[in-house]
């Protein structure tokens, strides 16, 4: 698994957005870089390959999910992000997609990749407040993985550029390896009809 060799083709006034182009294939990839604890937003935008959400959109969803609570349980009390899976599920639904929580007891070889839009991986985070002070309580990091043209990429917002994971066989191996580690979960992003008929997994 090598680092995706890219060159910056354009950079907007938003410092966290970078579009990259492969050195030999001319493939453009939308890749948002990390800001605060907004990794859930970055992951969803990177998965959709466009700016589908901004913070105020996701904060609104948090309020809709828990309108009567003083401290919203779906985000950080500091206003830095740290959105939970309920917010991601609601956000995906607003974009005409559904989320399937993959059972870690199963093998990723069961996945029917051609019917899956992409993945969001949840891993432990080493977030530091102000970039200096580590937080003692639990934090998680959301990472988008999807296929672009013929290659799967890790679009982690903490990376300087997308990381090439390779073909279908290699991405399945990568996901399985990740799920063998502690405190990691995998979300599968599909269209509603795929969720309904179960064709995101191979027939047994």
Short mmCIF file of C-alpha atoms in Angstrom, two decimals:
data_model
loop_
_atom_site.label_atom_id
_atom_site.label_comp_id
_atom_site.label_asym_id
_atom_site.label_seq_id
_atom_site.Cartn_x
_atom_site.Cartn_y
_atom_site.Cartn_z
CA UNK A 1 0.00 0.00 0.00
CA UNK A 2 1.85 3.03 -1.26
CA UNK A 3 1.23 6.71 -0.93
CA UNK A 4 -0.78 8.07 -3.86
CA UNK A 5 1.56 10.27 -5.87
CA UNK A 6 -0.33 13.47 -6.57
CA UNK A 7 0.13 17.05 -7.53
CA UNK A 8 -2.20 19.84 -6.44
CA UNK A 9 -4.24 21.02 -9.39
CA UNK A 10 -6.40 23.55 -7.58
CA UNK A 11 -6.91 24.81 -4.07
CA UNK A 12 -9.90 26.85 -2.95
CA UNK A 13 -9.95 29.57 -0.31
CA UNK A 14 -11.09 26.85 2.11
CA UNK A 15 -7.80 25.56 3.43
CA UNK A 16 -9.14 22.07 4.08
CA UNK A 17 -10.09 21.29 0.49
CA UNK A 18 -7.55 20.00 -1.98
CA UNK A 19 -8.17 18.52 -5.41
CA UNK A 20 -5.44 16.19 -6.56
CA UNK A 21 -4.47 14.68 -9.86
CA UNK A 22 -2.49 11.49 -10.34
CA UNK A 23 0.97 11.92 -11.78
CA UNK A 24 0.27 9.51 -14.63
CA UNK A 25 -3.46 8.96 -14.98
CA UNK A 26 -4.94 12.45 -14.76
CA UNK A 27 -7.51 11.28 -12.20
CA UNK A 28 -8.97 14.10 -10.12
CA UNK A 29 -9.81 13.29 -6.52
CA UNK A 30 -11.70 15.50 -4.08
CA UNK A 31 -9.95 15.29 -0.70
CA UNK A 32 -10.83 17.44 2.31
CA UNK A 33 -8.17 17.85 4.99
CA UNK A 34 -8.84 17.74 8.73
CA UNK A 35 -10.21 20.74 10.63
CA UNK A 36 -11.08 20.57 14.34
CA UNK A 37 -13.10 17.37 14.92
CA UNK A 38 -15.03 17.62 11.65
CA UNK A 39 -13.82 14.26 10.33
CA UNK A 40 -17.39 12.98 9.87
CA UNK A 41 -18.13 15.88 7.50
CA UNK A 42 -14.82 15.42 5.69
CA UNK A 43 -15.43 11.67 5.37
CA UNK A 44 -18.90 12.13 3.88
CA UNK A 45 -17.76 14.84 1.48
CA UNK A 46 -14.74 12.77 0.44
CA UNK A 47 -16.99 9.77 -0.12
CA UNK A 48 -19.40 11.78 -2.29
CA UNK A 49 -16.43 13.52 -3.98
CA UNK A 50 -18.05 16.91 -3.50
CA UNK A 51 -18.97 19.37 -0.79
CA UNK A 52 -22.25 17.75 0.20
CA UNK A 53 -22.24 19.11 3.78
CA UNK A 54 -20.95 22.01 5.85
CA UNK A 55 -20.90 22.21 9.65
CA UNK A 56 -24.17 24.12 9.98
CA UNK A 57 -25.98 21.37 8.02
CA UNK A 58 -24.73 18.67 10.38
CA UNK A 59 -25.35 20.75 13.51
CA UNK A 60 -28.95 21.16 12.33
CA UNK A 61 -29.27 17.38 12.02
CA UNK A 62 -27.94 17.02 15.59
CA UNK A 63 -30.71 19.32 16.82
CA UNK A 64 -33.35 17.43 14.83
CA UNK A 65 -32.19 14.16 16.38
CA UNK A 66 -32.27 15.55 19.95
CA UNK A 67 -34.23 18.84 20.03
CA UNK A 68 -34.98 18.87 23.75
CA UNK A 69 -31.55 18.24 25.25
CA UNK A 70 -29.33 20.98 26.64
CA UNK A 71 -26.12 19.16 25.79
CA UNK A 72 -26.59 17.49 22.43
CA UNK A 73 -25.43 13.84 22.67
CA UNK A 74 -24.57 13.62 18.98
CA UNK A 75 -21.71 16.13 18.88
CA UNK A 76 -18.96 17.69 20.97
CA UNK A 77 -20.07 20.11 23.67
CA UNK A 78 -17.18 22.34 22.57
CA UNK A 79 -18.66 22.89 19.10
CA UNK A 80 -15.66 21.26 17.42
CA UNK A 81 -17.58 18.40 15.80
CA UNK A 82 -17.02 14.80 16.94
CA UNK A 83 -20.35 13.69 15.41
CA UNK A 84 -21.67 10.21 16.15
CA UNK A 85 -22.97 7.49 13.85
CA UNK A 86 -26.61 8.62 14.20
CA UNK A 87 -25.70 11.90 12.53
CA UNK A 88 -23.91 10.14 9.69
CA UNK A 89 -26.91 7.88 9.11
CA UNK A 90 -29.29 10.86 9.01
CA UNK A 91 -26.96 12.80 6.72
CA UNK A 92 -26.62 9.87 4.32
CA UNK A 93 -30.38 9.44 4.24
CA UNK A 94 -30.73 13.12 3.27
CA UNK A 95 -28.55 12.37 0.25
CA UNK A 96 -30.53 9.32 -0.83
CA UNK A 97 -28.19 6.73 0.68
CA UNK A 98 -28.40 4.27 3.54
CA UNK A 99 -25.87 2.99 6.06
CA UNK A 100 -25.27 -0.65 6.94
CA UNK A 101 -23.24 -1.40 10.05
CA UNK A 102 -21.01 -4.33 9.05
CA UNK A 103 -20.91 -7.26 11.48
CA UNK A 104 -17.24 -7.73 12.39
CA UNK A 105 -17.85 -11.46 12.88
CA UNK A 106 -18.32 -11.77 9.12
CA UNK A 107 -15.55 -11.75 6.54
CA UNK A 108 -15.21 -8.84 4.14
CA UNK A 109 -14.94 -11.35 1.26
CA UNK A 110 -18.73 -11.57 1.54
CA UNK A 111 -19.10 -7.97 0.31
CA UNK A 112 -20.43 -7.40 -3.22
CA UNK A 113 -18.27 -4.39 -4.00
CA UNK A 114 -19.93 -3.45 -7.29
CA UNK A 115 -23.16 -2.72 -5.39
CA UNK A 116 -21.51 -0.60 -2.68
CA UNK A 117 -21.00 3.16 -3.01
CA UNK A 118 -18.18 3.28 -0.48
CA UNK A 119 -17.20 2.78 3.14
CA UNK A 120 -16.74 4.87 6.26
CA UNK A 121 -14.32 3.38 8.75
CA UNK A 122 -14.44 4.35 12.42
CA UNK A 123 -11.10 4.21 14.23
CA UNK A 124 -9.64 5.53 17.50
CA UNK A 125 -8.52 9.16 17.39
CA UNK A 126 -5.54 10.95 18.87
CA UNK A 127 -7.21 14.39 18.62
CA UNK A 128 -5.57 17.18 20.62
CA UNK A 129 -7.40 20.34 21.64
CA UNK A 130 -5.74 23.26 19.90
CA UNK A 131 -3.35 20.74 18.37
CA UNK A 132 -1.50 20.54 21.71
CA UNK A 133 -3.62 19.15 24.54
CA UNK A 134 -4.64 15.46 24.28
CA UNK A 135 -8.19 14.75 25.43
CA UNK A 136 -8.54 12.04 28.06
CA UNK A 137 -12.05 10.96 27.07
CA UNK A 138 -12.99 8.75 24.14
CA UNK A 139 -12.72 10.17 20.64
CA UNK A 140 -13.20 8.42 17.30
CA UNK A 141 -12.14 9.30 13.77
CA UNK A 142 -14.19 8.76 10.59
CA UNK A 143 -12.42 7.78 7.35
CA UNK A 144 -13.89 7.47 3.84
CA UNK A 145 -12.84 4.68 1.48
CA UNK A 146 -14.15 4.47 -2.06
CA UNK A 147 -13.40 3.44 -5.61
CA UNK A 148 -12.38 6.12 -8.10
CA UNK A 149 -12.09 4.86 -11.68
CA UNK A 150 -10.41 1.45 -11.17
CA UNK A 151 -8.71 2.00 -7.81
CA UNK A 152 -9.84 2.16 -4.20
CA UNK A 153 -8.49 5.03 -2.09
CA UNK A 154 -8.18 5.80 1.58
CA UNK A 155 -9.46 9.39 1.77
CA UNK A 156 -8.59 9.96 5.42
CA UNK A 157 -8.75 13.69 6.11
CA UNK A 158 -5.61 13.39 8.25
CA UNK A 159 -3.58 12.33 5.22
CA UNK A 160 -1.81 14.93 3.11
CA UNK A 161 -3.12 13.21 0.00
CA UNK A 162 -5.28 10.16 -0.86
CA UNK A 163 -3.67 6.77 -0.27
CA UNK A 164 -4.06 4.17 -3.01
CA UNK A 165 -5.32 0.85 -1.63
CA UNK A 166 -5.41 -0.95 -4.97
CA UNK A 167 -8.04 -3.22 -6.55
CA UNK A 168 -11.03 -5.04 -5.09
CA UNK A 169 -9.00 -7.89 -3.64
CA UNK A 170 -6.61 -5.53 -1.90
CA UNK A 171 -9.30 -3.28 -0.43
CA UNK A 172 -11.15 -6.28 1.01
CA UNK A 173 -7.92 -7.45 2.62
CA UNK A 174 -7.29 -3.94 3.96
CA UNK A 175 -10.76 -3.69 5.49
CA UNK A 176 -10.50 -7.14 7.05
CA UNK A 177 -7.13 -6.24 8.58
CA UNK A 178 -8.58 -3.04 10.01
CA UNK A 179 -11.51 -4.87 11.60
CA UNK A 180 -9.17 -7.27 13.36
CA UNK A 181 -7.86 -4.31 15.37
CA UNK A 182 -9.60 -3.13 18.53
CA UNK A 183 -12.23 -0.37 18.51
CA UNK A 184 -12.77 -0.30 14.76
CA UNK A 185 -16.13 -0.40 13.00
CA UNK A 186 -17.13 -0.37 9.33
CA UNK A 187 -20.10 1.41 7.78
CA UNK A 188 -21.22 0.36 4.30
CA UNK A 189 -22.83 3.07 2.16
CA UNK A 190 -25.42 1.88 -0.36
CA UNK A 191 -28.44 3.03 -2.31
CA UNK A 192 -31.84 2.24 -0.68
CA UNK A 193 -32.71 -0.46 -3.22
CA UNK A 194 -29.44 -2.27 -2.51
CA UNK A 195 -30.14 -2.16 1.21
CA UNK A 196 -33.65 -3.46 0.65
CA UNK A 197 -32.74 -6.47 -1.50
CA UNK A 198 -29.54 -7.26 0.40
CA UNK A 199 -27.39 -7.34 -2.72
CA UNK A 200 -24.51 -5.55 -0.92
CA UNK A 201 -23.38 -9.03 0.14
CA UNK A 202 -22.75 -12.15 -1.86
CA UNK A 203 -25.43 -14.81 -1.98
CA UNK A 204 -24.72 -17.80 0.22
#
